[in-house]
Coordinates of C-alpha atoms and ligand atoms in Angstrom, one line a residue:
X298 CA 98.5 112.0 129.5
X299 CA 94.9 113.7 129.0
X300 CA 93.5 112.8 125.9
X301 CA 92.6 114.3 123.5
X302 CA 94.8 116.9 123.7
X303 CA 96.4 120.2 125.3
X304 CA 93.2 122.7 124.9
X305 CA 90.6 119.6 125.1
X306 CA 87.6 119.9 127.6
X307 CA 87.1 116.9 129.6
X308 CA 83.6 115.9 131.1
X309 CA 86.1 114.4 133.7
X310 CA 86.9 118.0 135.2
X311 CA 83.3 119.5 136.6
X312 CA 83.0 122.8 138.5
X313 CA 80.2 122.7 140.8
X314 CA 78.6 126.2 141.4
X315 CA 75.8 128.1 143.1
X316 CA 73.5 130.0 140.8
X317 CA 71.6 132.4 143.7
X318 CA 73.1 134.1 146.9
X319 CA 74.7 130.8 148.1
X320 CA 73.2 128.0 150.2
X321 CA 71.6 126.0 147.8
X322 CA 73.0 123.1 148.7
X323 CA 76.6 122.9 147.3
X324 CA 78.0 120.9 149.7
X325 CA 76.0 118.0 149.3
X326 CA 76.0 118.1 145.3
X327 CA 80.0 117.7 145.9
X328 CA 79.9 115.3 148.1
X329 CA 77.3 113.1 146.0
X330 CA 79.9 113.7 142.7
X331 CA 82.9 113.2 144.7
X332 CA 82.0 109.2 145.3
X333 CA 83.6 109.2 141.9
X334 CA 86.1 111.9 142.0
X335 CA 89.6 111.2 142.3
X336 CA 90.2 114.7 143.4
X337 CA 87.9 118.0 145.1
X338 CA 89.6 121.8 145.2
X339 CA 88.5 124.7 146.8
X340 CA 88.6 127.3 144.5
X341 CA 87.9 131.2 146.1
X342 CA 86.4 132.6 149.2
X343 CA 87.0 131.0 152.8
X344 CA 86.0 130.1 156.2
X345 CA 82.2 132.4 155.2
X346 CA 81.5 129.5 153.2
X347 CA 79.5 126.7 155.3
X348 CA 78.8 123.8 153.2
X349 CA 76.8 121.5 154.9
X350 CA 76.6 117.8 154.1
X351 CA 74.3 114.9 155.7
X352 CA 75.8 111.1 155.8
X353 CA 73.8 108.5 157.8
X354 CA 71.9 111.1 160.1
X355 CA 75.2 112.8 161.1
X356 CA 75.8 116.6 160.0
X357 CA 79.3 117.7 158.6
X358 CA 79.9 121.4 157.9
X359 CA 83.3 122.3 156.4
X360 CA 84.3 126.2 155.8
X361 CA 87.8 125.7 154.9
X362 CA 88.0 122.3 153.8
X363 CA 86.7 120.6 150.4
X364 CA 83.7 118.5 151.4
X365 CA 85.5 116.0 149.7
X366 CA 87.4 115.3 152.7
X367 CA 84.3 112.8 153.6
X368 CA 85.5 110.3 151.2
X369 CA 88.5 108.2 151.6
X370 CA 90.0 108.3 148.3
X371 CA 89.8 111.7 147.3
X372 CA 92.8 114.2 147.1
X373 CA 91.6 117.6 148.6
X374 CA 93.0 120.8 147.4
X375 CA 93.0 124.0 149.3
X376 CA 93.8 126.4 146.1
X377 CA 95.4 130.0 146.2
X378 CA 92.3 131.5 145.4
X379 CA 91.2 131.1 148.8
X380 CA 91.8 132.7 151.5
X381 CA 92.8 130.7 154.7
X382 CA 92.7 131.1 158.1
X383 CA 95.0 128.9 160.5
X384 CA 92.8 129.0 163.6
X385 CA 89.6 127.1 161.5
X386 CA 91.5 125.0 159.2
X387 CA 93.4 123.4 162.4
X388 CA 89.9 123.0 164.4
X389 CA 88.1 121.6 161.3
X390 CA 91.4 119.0 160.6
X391 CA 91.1 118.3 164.2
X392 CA 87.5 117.6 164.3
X393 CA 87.1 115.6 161.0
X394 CA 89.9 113.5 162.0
X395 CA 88.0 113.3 165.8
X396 CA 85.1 112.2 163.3
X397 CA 86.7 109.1 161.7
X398 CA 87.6 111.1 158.3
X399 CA 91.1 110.7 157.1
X400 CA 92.6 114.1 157.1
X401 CA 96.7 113.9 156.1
X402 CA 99.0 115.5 154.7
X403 CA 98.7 113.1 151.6
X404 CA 95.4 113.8 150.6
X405 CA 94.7 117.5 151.5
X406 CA 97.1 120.4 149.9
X407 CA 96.9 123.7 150.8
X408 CA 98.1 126.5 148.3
X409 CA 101.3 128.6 149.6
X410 CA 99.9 131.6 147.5
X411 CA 96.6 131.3 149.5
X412 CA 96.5 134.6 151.6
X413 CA 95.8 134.3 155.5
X414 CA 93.7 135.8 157.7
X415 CA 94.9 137.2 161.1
X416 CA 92.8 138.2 164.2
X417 CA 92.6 142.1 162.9
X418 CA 91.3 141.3 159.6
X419 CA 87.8 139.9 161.8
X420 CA 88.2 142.8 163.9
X421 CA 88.5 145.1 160.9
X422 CA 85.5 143.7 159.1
X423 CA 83.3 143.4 162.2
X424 CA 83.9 147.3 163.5
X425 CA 83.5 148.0 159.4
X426 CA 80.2 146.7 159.7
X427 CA 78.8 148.1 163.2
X428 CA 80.1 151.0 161.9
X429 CA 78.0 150.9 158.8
X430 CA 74.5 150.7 161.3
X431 CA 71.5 150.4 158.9
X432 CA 73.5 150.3 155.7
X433 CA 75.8 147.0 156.8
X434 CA 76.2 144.5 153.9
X435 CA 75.5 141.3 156.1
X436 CA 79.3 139.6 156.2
X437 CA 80.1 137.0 158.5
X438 CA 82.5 138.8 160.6
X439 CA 85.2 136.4 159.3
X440 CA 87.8 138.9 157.9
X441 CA 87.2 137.8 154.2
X442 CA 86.4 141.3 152.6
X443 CA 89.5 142.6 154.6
X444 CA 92.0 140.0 154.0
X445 CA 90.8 140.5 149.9
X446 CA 91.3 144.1 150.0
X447 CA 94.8 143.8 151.7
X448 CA 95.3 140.8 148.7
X449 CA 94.2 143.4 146.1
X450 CA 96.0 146.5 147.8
X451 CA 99.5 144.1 147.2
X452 CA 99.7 144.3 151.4
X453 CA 98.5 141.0 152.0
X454 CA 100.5 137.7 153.7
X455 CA 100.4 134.7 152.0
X456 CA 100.8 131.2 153.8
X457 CA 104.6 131.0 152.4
X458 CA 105.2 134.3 154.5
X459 CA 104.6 132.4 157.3
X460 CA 107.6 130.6 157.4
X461 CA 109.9 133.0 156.5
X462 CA 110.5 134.8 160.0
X463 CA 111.9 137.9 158.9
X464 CA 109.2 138.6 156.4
X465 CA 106.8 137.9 158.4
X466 CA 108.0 140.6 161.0
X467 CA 107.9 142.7 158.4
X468 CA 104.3 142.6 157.4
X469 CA 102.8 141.9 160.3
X470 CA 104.5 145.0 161.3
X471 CA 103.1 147.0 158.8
X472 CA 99.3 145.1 158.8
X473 CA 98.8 145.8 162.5
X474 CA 99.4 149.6 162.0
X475 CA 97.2 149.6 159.3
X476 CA 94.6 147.9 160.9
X477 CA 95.4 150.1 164.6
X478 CA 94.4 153.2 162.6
X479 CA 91.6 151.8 160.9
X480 CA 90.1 150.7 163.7
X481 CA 90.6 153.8 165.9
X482 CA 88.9 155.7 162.8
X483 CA 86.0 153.4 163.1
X484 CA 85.6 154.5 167.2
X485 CA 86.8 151.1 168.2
X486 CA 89.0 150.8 171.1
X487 CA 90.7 147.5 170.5
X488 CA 94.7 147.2 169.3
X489 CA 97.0 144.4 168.1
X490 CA 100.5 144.9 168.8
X491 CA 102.9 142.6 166.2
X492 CA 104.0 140.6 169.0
X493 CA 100.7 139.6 169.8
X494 CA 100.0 138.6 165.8
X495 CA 103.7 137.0 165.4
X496 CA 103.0 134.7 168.5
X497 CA 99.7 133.6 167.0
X498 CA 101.0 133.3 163.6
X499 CA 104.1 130.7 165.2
X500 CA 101.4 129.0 167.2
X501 CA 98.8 128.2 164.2
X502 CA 102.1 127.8 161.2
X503 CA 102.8 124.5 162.6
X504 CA 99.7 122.9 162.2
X505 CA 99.6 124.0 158.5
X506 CA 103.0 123.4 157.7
X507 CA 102.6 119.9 156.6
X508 CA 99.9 120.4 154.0
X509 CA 101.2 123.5 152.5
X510 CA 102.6 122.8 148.7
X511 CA 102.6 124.5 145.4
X512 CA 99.3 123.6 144.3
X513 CA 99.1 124.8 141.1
X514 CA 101.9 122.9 139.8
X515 CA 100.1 119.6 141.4
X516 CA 96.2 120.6 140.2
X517 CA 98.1 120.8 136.8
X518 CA 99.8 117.4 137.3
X519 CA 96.6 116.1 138.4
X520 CA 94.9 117.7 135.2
X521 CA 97.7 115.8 132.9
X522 CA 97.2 112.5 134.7
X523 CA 93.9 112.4 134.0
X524 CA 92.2 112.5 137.5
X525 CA 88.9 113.3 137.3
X526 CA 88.2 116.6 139.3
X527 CA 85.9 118.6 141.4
X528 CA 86.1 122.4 141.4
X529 CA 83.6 123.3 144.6
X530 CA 82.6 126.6 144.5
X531 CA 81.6 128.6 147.5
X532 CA 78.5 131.6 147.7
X533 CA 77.0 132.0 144.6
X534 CA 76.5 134.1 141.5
X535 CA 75.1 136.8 142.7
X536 CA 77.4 137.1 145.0
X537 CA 80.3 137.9 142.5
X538 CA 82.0 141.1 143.6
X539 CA 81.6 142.0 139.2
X540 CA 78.3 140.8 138.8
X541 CA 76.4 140.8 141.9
X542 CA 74.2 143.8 143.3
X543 CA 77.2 145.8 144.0
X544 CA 78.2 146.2 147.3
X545 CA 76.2 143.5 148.6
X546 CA 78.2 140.8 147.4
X547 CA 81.3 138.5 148.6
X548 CA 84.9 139.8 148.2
X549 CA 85.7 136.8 145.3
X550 CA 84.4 136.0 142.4
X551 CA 82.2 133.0 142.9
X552 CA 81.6 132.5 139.1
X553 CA 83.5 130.2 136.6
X554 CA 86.5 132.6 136.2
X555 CA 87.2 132.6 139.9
X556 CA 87.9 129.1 140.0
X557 CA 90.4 129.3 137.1
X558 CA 91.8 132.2 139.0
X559 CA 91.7 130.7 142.0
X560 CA 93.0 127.3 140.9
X561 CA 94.9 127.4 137.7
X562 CA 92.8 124.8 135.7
X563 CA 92.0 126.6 132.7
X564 CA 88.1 127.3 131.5
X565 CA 88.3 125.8 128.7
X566 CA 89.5 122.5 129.9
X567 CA 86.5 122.4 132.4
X568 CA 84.0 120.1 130.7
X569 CA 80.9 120.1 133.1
X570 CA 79.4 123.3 135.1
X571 CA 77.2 122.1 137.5
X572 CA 74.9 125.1 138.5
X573 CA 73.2 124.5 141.2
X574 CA 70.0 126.4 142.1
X575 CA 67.3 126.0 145.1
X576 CA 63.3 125.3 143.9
X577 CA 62.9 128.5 146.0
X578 CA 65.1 131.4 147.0
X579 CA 67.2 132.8 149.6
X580 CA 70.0 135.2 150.8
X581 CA 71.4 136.2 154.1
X582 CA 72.5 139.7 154.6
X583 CA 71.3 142.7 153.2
X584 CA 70.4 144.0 149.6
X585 CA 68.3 143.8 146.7
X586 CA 65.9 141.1 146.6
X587 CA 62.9 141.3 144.4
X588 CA 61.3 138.3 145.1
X589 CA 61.3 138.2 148.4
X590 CA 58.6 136.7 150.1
X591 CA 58.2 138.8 153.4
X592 CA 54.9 137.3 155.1
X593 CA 53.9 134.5 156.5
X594 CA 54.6 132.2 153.5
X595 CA 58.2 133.2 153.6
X596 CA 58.8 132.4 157.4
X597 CA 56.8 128.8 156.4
X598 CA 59.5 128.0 153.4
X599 CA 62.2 129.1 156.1
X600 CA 61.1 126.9 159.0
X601 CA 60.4 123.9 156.7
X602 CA 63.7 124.6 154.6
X603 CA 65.9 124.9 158.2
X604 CA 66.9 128.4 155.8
X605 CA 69.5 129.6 158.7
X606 CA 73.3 130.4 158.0
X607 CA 75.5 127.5 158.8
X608 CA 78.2 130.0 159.6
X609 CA 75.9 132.2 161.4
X610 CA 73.0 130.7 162.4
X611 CA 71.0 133.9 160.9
X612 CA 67.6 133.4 159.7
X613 CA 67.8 133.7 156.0
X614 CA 65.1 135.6 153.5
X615 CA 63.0 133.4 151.7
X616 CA 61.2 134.5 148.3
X617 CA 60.3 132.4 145.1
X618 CA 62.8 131.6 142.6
X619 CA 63.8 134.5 140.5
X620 CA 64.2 133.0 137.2
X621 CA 65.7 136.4 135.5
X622 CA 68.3 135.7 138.0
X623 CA 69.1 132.6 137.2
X624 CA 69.2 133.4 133.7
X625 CA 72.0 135.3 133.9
X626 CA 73.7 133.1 136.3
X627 CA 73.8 130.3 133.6
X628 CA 75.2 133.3 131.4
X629 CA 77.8 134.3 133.4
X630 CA 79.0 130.8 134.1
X631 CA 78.2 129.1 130.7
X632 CA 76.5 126.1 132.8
X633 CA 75.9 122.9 131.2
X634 CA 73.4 121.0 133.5
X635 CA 71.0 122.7 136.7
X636 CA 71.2 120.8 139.8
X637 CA 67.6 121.5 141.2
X638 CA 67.7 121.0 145.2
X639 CA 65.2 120.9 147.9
X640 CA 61.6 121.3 145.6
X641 CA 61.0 118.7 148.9
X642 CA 60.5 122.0 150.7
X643 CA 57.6 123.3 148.4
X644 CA 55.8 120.4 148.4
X645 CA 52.1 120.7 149.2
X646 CA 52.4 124.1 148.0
X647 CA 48.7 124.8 146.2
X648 CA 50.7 126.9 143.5
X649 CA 54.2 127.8 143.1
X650 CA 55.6 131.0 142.1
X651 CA 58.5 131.8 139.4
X652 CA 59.4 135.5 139.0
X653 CA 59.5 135.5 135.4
X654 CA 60.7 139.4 135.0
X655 CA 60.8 142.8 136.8
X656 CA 58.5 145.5 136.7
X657 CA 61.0 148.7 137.2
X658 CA 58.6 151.8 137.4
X659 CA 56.5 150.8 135.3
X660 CA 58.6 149.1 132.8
X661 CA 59.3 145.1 132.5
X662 CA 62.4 144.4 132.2
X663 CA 64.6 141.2 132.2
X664 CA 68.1 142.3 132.8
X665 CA 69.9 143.3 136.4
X666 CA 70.1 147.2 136.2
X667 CA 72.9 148.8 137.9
X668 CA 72.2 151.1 139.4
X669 CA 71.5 151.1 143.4
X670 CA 68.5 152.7 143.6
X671 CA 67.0 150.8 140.2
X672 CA 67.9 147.5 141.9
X673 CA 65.5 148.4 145.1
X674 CA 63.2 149.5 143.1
X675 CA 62.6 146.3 141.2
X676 CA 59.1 144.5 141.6
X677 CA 58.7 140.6 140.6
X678 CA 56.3 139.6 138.2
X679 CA 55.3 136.3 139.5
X680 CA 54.1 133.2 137.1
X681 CA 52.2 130.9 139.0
X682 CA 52.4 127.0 138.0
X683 CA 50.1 124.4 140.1
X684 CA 52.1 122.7 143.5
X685 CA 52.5 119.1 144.0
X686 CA 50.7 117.5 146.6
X687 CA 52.3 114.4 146.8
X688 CA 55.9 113.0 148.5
X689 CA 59.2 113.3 146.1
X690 CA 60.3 110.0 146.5
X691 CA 64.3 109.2 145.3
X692 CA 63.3 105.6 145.1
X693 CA 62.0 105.2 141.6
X694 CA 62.2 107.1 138.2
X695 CA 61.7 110.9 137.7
X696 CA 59.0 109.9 135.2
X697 CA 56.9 108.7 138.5
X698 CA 57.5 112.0 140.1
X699 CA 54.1 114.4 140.7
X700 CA 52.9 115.4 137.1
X701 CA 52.8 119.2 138.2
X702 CA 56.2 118.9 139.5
X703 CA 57.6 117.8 136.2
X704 CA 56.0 120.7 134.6
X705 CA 57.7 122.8 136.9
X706 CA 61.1 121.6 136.0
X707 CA 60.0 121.8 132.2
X708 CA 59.1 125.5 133.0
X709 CA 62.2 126.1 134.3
X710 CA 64.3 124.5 132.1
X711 CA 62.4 126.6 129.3
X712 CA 63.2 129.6 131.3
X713 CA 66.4 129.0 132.0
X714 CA 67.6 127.2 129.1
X715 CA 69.4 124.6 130.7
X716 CA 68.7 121.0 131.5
X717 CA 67.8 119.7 135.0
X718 CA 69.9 116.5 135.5
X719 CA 70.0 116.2 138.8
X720 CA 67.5 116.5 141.5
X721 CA 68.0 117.1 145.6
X722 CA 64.7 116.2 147.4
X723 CA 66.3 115.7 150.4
X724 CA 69.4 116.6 152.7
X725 CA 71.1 112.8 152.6
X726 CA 73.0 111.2 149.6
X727 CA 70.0 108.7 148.4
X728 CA 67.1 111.3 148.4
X729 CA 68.5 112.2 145.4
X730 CA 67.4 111.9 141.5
X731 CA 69.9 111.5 138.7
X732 CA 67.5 111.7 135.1
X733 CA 70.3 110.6 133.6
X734 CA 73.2 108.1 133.9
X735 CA 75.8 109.8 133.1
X736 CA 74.6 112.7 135.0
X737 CA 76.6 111.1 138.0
Ligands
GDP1032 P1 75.8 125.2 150.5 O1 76.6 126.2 151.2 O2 75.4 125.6 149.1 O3 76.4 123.8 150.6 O4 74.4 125.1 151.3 P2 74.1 124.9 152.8 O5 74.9 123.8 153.4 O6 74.3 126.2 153.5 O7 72.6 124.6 152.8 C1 72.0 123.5 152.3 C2 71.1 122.9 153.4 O8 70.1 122.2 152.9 C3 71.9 121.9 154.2 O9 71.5 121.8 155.5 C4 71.6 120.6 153.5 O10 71.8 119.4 154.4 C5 70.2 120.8 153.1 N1 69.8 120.1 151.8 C6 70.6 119.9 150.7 N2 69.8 119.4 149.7 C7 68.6 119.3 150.2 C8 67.3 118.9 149.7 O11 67.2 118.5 148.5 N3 66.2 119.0 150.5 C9 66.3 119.4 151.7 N4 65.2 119.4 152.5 N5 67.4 119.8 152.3 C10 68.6 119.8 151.6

């Protein structure tokens, strides 16, 4: 049994988050912790994530699967708070496996609450948003907002649906005429008949038959046992659908309390919350952005950075880390250590910028307004610290690292308020800086 007790926190149990609009490097932070993990969950979103992760010169990207599945020994969890879809959890099983990773039904669980996405939820979400011309939030086209909304609406069909034949009739019955008369309302000419959806749904259940459980009841075995435990979270904070810049945001919570939702291991019995945040900043898809770096500079941090979606290969925006943001990302989260990644990119940099505040007609103000038009109006008020000229090598103490480059992570952790334990300067396992022990 955990000790000490019911309600206890346990360093033992981290969450692993993004603090900015996703892609700072997640998926390597997990797979780093999970060397000495004993299990890794997926806790919200689904195949929009892309979590990429670098071993020996070979790329991995998983979008439904915890990058955990990289490492022998760790049990991977699939939890209800995502959403799956068949199609890409059976190509991703197929290729890891193809890739030499062991990928069975006794170390990877998927949730039978999660909900599934069918082949009209992507249609759905991609006429939504080529309906939407100019004003399109940016999704992926992977049927997430659609599948979330159908979740919300109480129309949605979980994974246990799927093997109950009558059921499943039933509401794929009743999701293809919704989605038939939404899509004719958005002009598009496309239709699913239930047959069509049934057939895929028995060609794709098989594959995910053996891995479906009740995952809740095992994460809380797990949690009782003792094992020491990975949340992964996908996007970032200011993504949330409550605290991002509403609408552009995912359709899950990507904060703290989405992985409790999404998982069943309580907040209170997480003992570590891993924020991790990029040296610089990005986001893919539209919305507010104040510290967006639109000239040449910002096309120079993408090119060096490789800043282009993993799920979609679309050029991301590039602008100087927004601080205020960040802020209230370690608010909303209640995170106990930063994980700074890829300062590597900045280097050589002859000064680097911090947005410190916003200047909102006139006014500075510190504090995401929320209103629409307030949000697009925001300016950055930049800080400027001095660049480092010289290499961040992983090969010897942090006290050996650039001067100006630890007075950049003082700055920030004076900003934010948070300690920087662990930092990324480069895309494998070893370029990497632990300041403390037990920051591993
Ligand atoms: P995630 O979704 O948060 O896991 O982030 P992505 O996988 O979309 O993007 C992170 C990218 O940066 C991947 O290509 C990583 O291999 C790479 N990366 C991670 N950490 C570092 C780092 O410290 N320096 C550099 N240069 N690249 C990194």
């Amino acid at each position: 049994m955990r000790q000490p007790g019911k309600s206890g926190s346990s360093r033992e149990i981290a969450a692993i988050l993004g603090l900015q609009w996703g892609d700072e490097g997640k998926g390597k932070v997990v797979d780093l912790l999970a060397a000495r993990a004993d299990v890794v969950v997926r806790c919200q979103g689904g195949s929009n994530a892309g979590h990429t992760v670098k071993v020996g010169g070979e790329t991995f990207i998983t979008h439904m699967l915890p990058s955990g599945v990289l490492h022998a020994g760790t049990r991977n969890y699939v939890a209800h708070g995502v959403v799956i879809d068949p199609e890409q959890f059976a190509a991703e099983v197929e290729e890891f496996r193809r890739r030499g990773s062991r990928v069975t039904p006794e170390n990877l669980f998927v949730s039978d609450r999660a909900h599934v996405v069918f082949p009209y939820h992507k249609r759905v979400d991609q006429g939504r948003e080529a309906a939407q011309g100019e004003k399109k939030i940016g999704t992926t086209g992977r049927g997430i907002g659609p599948v979330y909304a159908d979740k919300m609406r109480r129309v949605g069909l979980r994974v246990a649906d799927l093997f109950e034949d009558e059921m499943l009739d039933d509401l794929l019955a009743a999701g293809v005429i919704e989605a038939n008369s939404t899509l004719a309302g958005l002009g598009a000419s496309e239709r699913f008949s239930p047959d069509e959806m049934r057939r895929w749904a028995l060609q794709w259940r098989d594959g995910l038959r053996p891995f479906v459980t009740d995952t809740f009841a095992r994460l809380r075995a797990e949690v009782e046992g003792g094992a020491r435990i990975i949340l992964e979270g996908a996007q970032g904070a200011l993504l949330d659908t409550d605290y991002g810049a509403y609408p552009y945001v995912t359709s899950s919570n990507t904060t703290l309390a989405g992985v409790s939702a999404g998982t069943g291991i309580r907040g209170g019995e997480i003992g570590r919350v891993l924020g991790v945040a990029k040296a610089y900043a990005t986001r893919v898809g539209a919305g507010p952005f104040p510290s967006e770096l639109s000239g040449a500079l910002g096309d120079a941090i993408r090119e060096r950075g490789r800043e282009y979606g993993s799920t979609t290969g679309r050029p991301r925006r590039c602008g100087w880390l927004d601080a205020v943001a960040l802020r209230y990302a370690i608010a909303i989260n209640g995170v106990t250590e930063i994980v700074l990644t890829k300062p590597d990119v900045l280097t050589g940099q002859e000064r680097v910028g911090i947005c410190v505040a916003y200047d909102l007609d006139g006014r500075r103000v510190t504090d995401f307004p929320a209103s629409r038009s307030a949000q697009m109006r925001l300016r950055p008020v930049i800080e400027f610290v001095p660049g480092w000229k010289d290499h961040l090598a992983s090969n010897g103490p942090y006290e050996r690292l650039p001067a100006e480059f630890q007075e950049y992570v003082a700055r920030l952790e004076r900003l934010c308020g948070a300690p920087v334990t662990i930092i990324s300067v480069g895309a494998e396992r070893e370029e990497t800086i632990f300041r403390a022990a037990g920051a591993r």
